[in-house]
PDB file of C-alpha atoms in Angstrom:
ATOM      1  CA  UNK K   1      26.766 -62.076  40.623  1.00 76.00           C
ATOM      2  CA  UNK K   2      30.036 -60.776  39.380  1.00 82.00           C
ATOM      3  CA  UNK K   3      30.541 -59.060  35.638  1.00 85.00           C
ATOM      4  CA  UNK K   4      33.999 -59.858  35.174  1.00 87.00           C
ATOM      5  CA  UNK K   5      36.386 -59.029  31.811  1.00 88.00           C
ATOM      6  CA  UNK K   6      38.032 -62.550  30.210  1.00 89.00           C
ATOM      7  CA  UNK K   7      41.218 -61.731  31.722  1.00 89.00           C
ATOM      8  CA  UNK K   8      39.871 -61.681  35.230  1.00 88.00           C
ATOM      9  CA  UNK K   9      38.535 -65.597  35.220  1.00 90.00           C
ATOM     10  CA  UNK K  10      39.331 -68.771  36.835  1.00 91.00           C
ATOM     11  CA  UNK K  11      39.167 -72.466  36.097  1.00 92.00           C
ATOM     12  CA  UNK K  12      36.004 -73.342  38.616  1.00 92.00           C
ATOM     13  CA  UNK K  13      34.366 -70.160  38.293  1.00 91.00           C
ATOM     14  CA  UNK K  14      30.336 -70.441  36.966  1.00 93.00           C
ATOM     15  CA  UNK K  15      28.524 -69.179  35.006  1.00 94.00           C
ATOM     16  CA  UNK K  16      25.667 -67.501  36.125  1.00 92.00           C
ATOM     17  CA  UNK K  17      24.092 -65.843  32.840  1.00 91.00           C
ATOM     18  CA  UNK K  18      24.561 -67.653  29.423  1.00 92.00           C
ATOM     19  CA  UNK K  19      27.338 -66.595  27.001  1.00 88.00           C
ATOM     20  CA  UNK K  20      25.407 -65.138  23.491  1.00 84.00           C
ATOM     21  CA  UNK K  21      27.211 -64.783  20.250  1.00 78.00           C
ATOM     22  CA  UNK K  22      26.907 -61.569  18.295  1.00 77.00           C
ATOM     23  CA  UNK K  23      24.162 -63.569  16.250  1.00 83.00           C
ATOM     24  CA  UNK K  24      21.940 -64.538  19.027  1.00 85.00           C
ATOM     25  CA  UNK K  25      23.719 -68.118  19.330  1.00 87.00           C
ATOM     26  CA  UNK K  26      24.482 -69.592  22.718  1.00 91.00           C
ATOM     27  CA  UNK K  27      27.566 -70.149  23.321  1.00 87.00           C
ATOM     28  CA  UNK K  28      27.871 -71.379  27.213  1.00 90.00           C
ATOM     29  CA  UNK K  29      24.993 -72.277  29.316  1.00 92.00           C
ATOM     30  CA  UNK K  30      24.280 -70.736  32.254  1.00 93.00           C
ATOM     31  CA  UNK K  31      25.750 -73.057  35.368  1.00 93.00           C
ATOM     32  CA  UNK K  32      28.870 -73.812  32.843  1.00 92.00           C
ATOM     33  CA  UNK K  33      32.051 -73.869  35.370  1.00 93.00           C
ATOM     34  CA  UNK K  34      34.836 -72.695  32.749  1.00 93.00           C
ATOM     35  CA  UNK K  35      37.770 -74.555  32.416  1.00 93.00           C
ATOM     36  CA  UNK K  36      41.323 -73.211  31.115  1.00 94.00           C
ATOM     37  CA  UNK K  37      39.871 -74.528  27.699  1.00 93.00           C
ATOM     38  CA  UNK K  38      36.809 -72.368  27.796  1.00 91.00           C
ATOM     39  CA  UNK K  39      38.260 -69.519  29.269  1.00 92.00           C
ATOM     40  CA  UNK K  40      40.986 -69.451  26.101  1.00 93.00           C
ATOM     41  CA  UNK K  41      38.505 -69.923  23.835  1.00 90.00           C
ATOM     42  CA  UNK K  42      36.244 -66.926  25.260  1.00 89.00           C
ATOM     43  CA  UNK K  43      39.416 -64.996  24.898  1.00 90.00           C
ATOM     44  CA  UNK K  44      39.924 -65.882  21.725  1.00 90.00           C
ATOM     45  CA  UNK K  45      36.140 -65.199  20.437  1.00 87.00           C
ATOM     46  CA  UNK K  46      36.485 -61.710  21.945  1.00 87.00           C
ATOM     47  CA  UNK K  47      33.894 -61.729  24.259  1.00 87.00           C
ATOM     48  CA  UNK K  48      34.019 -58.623  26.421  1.00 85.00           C
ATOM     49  CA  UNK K  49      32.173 -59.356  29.844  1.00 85.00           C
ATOM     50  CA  UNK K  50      30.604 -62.488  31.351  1.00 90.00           C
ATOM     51  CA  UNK K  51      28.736 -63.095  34.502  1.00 88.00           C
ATOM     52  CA  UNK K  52      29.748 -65.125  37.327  1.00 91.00           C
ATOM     53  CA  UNK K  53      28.633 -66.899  41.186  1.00 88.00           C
ATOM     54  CA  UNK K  54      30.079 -64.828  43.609  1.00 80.00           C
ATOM     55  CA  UNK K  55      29.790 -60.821  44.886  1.00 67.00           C
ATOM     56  CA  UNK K  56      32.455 -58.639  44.794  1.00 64.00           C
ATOM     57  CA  UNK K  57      33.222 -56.293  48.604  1.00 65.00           C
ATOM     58  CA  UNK K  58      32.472 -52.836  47.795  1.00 69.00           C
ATOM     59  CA  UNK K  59      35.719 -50.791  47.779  1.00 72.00           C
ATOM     60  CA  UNK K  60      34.792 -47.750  50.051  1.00 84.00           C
ATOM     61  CA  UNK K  61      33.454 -48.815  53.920  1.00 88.00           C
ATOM     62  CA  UNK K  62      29.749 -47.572  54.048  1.00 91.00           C
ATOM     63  CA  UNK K  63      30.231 -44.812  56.868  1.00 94.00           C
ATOM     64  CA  UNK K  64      32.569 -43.329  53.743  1.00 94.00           C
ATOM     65  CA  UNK K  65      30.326 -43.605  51.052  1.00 93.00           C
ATOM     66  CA  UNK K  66      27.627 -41.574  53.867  1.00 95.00           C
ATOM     67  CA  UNK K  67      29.829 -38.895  54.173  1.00 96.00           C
ATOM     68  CA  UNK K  68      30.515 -37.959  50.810  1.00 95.00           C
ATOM     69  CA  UNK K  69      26.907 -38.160  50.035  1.00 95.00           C
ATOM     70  CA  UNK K  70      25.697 -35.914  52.820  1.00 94.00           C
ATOM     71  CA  UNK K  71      28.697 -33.382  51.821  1.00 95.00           C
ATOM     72  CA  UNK K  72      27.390 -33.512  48.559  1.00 94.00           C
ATOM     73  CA  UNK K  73      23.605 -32.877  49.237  1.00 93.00           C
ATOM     74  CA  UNK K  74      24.588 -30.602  52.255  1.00 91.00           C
ATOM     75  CA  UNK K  75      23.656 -27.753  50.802  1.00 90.00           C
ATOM     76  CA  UNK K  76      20.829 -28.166  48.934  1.00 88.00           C
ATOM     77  CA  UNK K  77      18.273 -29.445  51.695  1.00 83.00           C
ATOM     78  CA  UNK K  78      15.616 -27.059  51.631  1.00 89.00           C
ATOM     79  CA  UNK K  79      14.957 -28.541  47.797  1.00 92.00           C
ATOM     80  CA  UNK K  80      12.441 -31.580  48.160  1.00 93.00           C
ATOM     81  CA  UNK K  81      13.317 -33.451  45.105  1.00 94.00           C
ATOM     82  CA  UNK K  82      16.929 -33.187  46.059  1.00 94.00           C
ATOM     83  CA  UNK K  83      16.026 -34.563  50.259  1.00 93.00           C
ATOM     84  CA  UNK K  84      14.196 -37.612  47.907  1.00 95.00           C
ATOM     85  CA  UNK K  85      16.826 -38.072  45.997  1.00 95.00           C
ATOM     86  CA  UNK K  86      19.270 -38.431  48.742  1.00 95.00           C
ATOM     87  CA  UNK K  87      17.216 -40.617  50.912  1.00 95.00           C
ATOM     88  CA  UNK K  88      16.742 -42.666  47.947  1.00 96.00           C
ATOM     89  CA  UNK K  89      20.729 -43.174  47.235  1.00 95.00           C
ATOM     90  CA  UNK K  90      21.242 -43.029  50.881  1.00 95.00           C
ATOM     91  CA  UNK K  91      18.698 -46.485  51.561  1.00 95.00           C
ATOM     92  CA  UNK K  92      20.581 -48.204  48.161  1.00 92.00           C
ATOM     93  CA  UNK K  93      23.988 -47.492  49.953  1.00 90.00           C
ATOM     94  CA  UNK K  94      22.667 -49.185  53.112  1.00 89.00           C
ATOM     95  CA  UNK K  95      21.139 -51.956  51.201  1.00 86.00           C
ATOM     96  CA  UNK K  96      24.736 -52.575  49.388  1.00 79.00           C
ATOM     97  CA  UNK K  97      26.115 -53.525  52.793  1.00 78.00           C
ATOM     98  CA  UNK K  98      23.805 -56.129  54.067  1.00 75.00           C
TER      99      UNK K  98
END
């Protein structure tokens, strides 16, 4: 699933969670595949972000992202909370790249 701004989408591209109106109204269902129609009129209705198929490649290769966080937590290891903490970002990092 992809949150994507209005000037970021496609003809073809689905929906994936329903479009709401600022008064609880909906809008587009969720499966919709916009067309150039839909996508205008989201545009013009000012609707900020939508959600879409697809998953977006993280930016920064994992081994990276690993690094930084073991610089960052390098010197505060004898703290337990911290050695949680960092396993616990460390196992979502891994998890990103499956």
């Amino acid at each position: 699933m992809l949150k994507i701004s209005p000037d970021k989408l496609q003809p073809g591209m689905k929906l994936v969670k329903p479009v709401i109106s600022n008064n609880g109204m909906v809008l587009l269902g969720e499966g919709m595949e916009l067309t150039e129609k839909w996508i205008q009129r989201i545009v013009d209705m000012g609707i900020e972000n939508l959600y879409v198929e697809g998953s977006q490649e993280p930016a920064v290769p994992k081994e990276e992202l690993l690094a930084q966080l073991e610089a960052r937590f390098k010197y505060i290891q004898d703290c337990p909370y911290m050695v949680l903490i960092n396993k616990a970002v460390s196992e979502h990092i891994e998890a990103m790249y499956e």
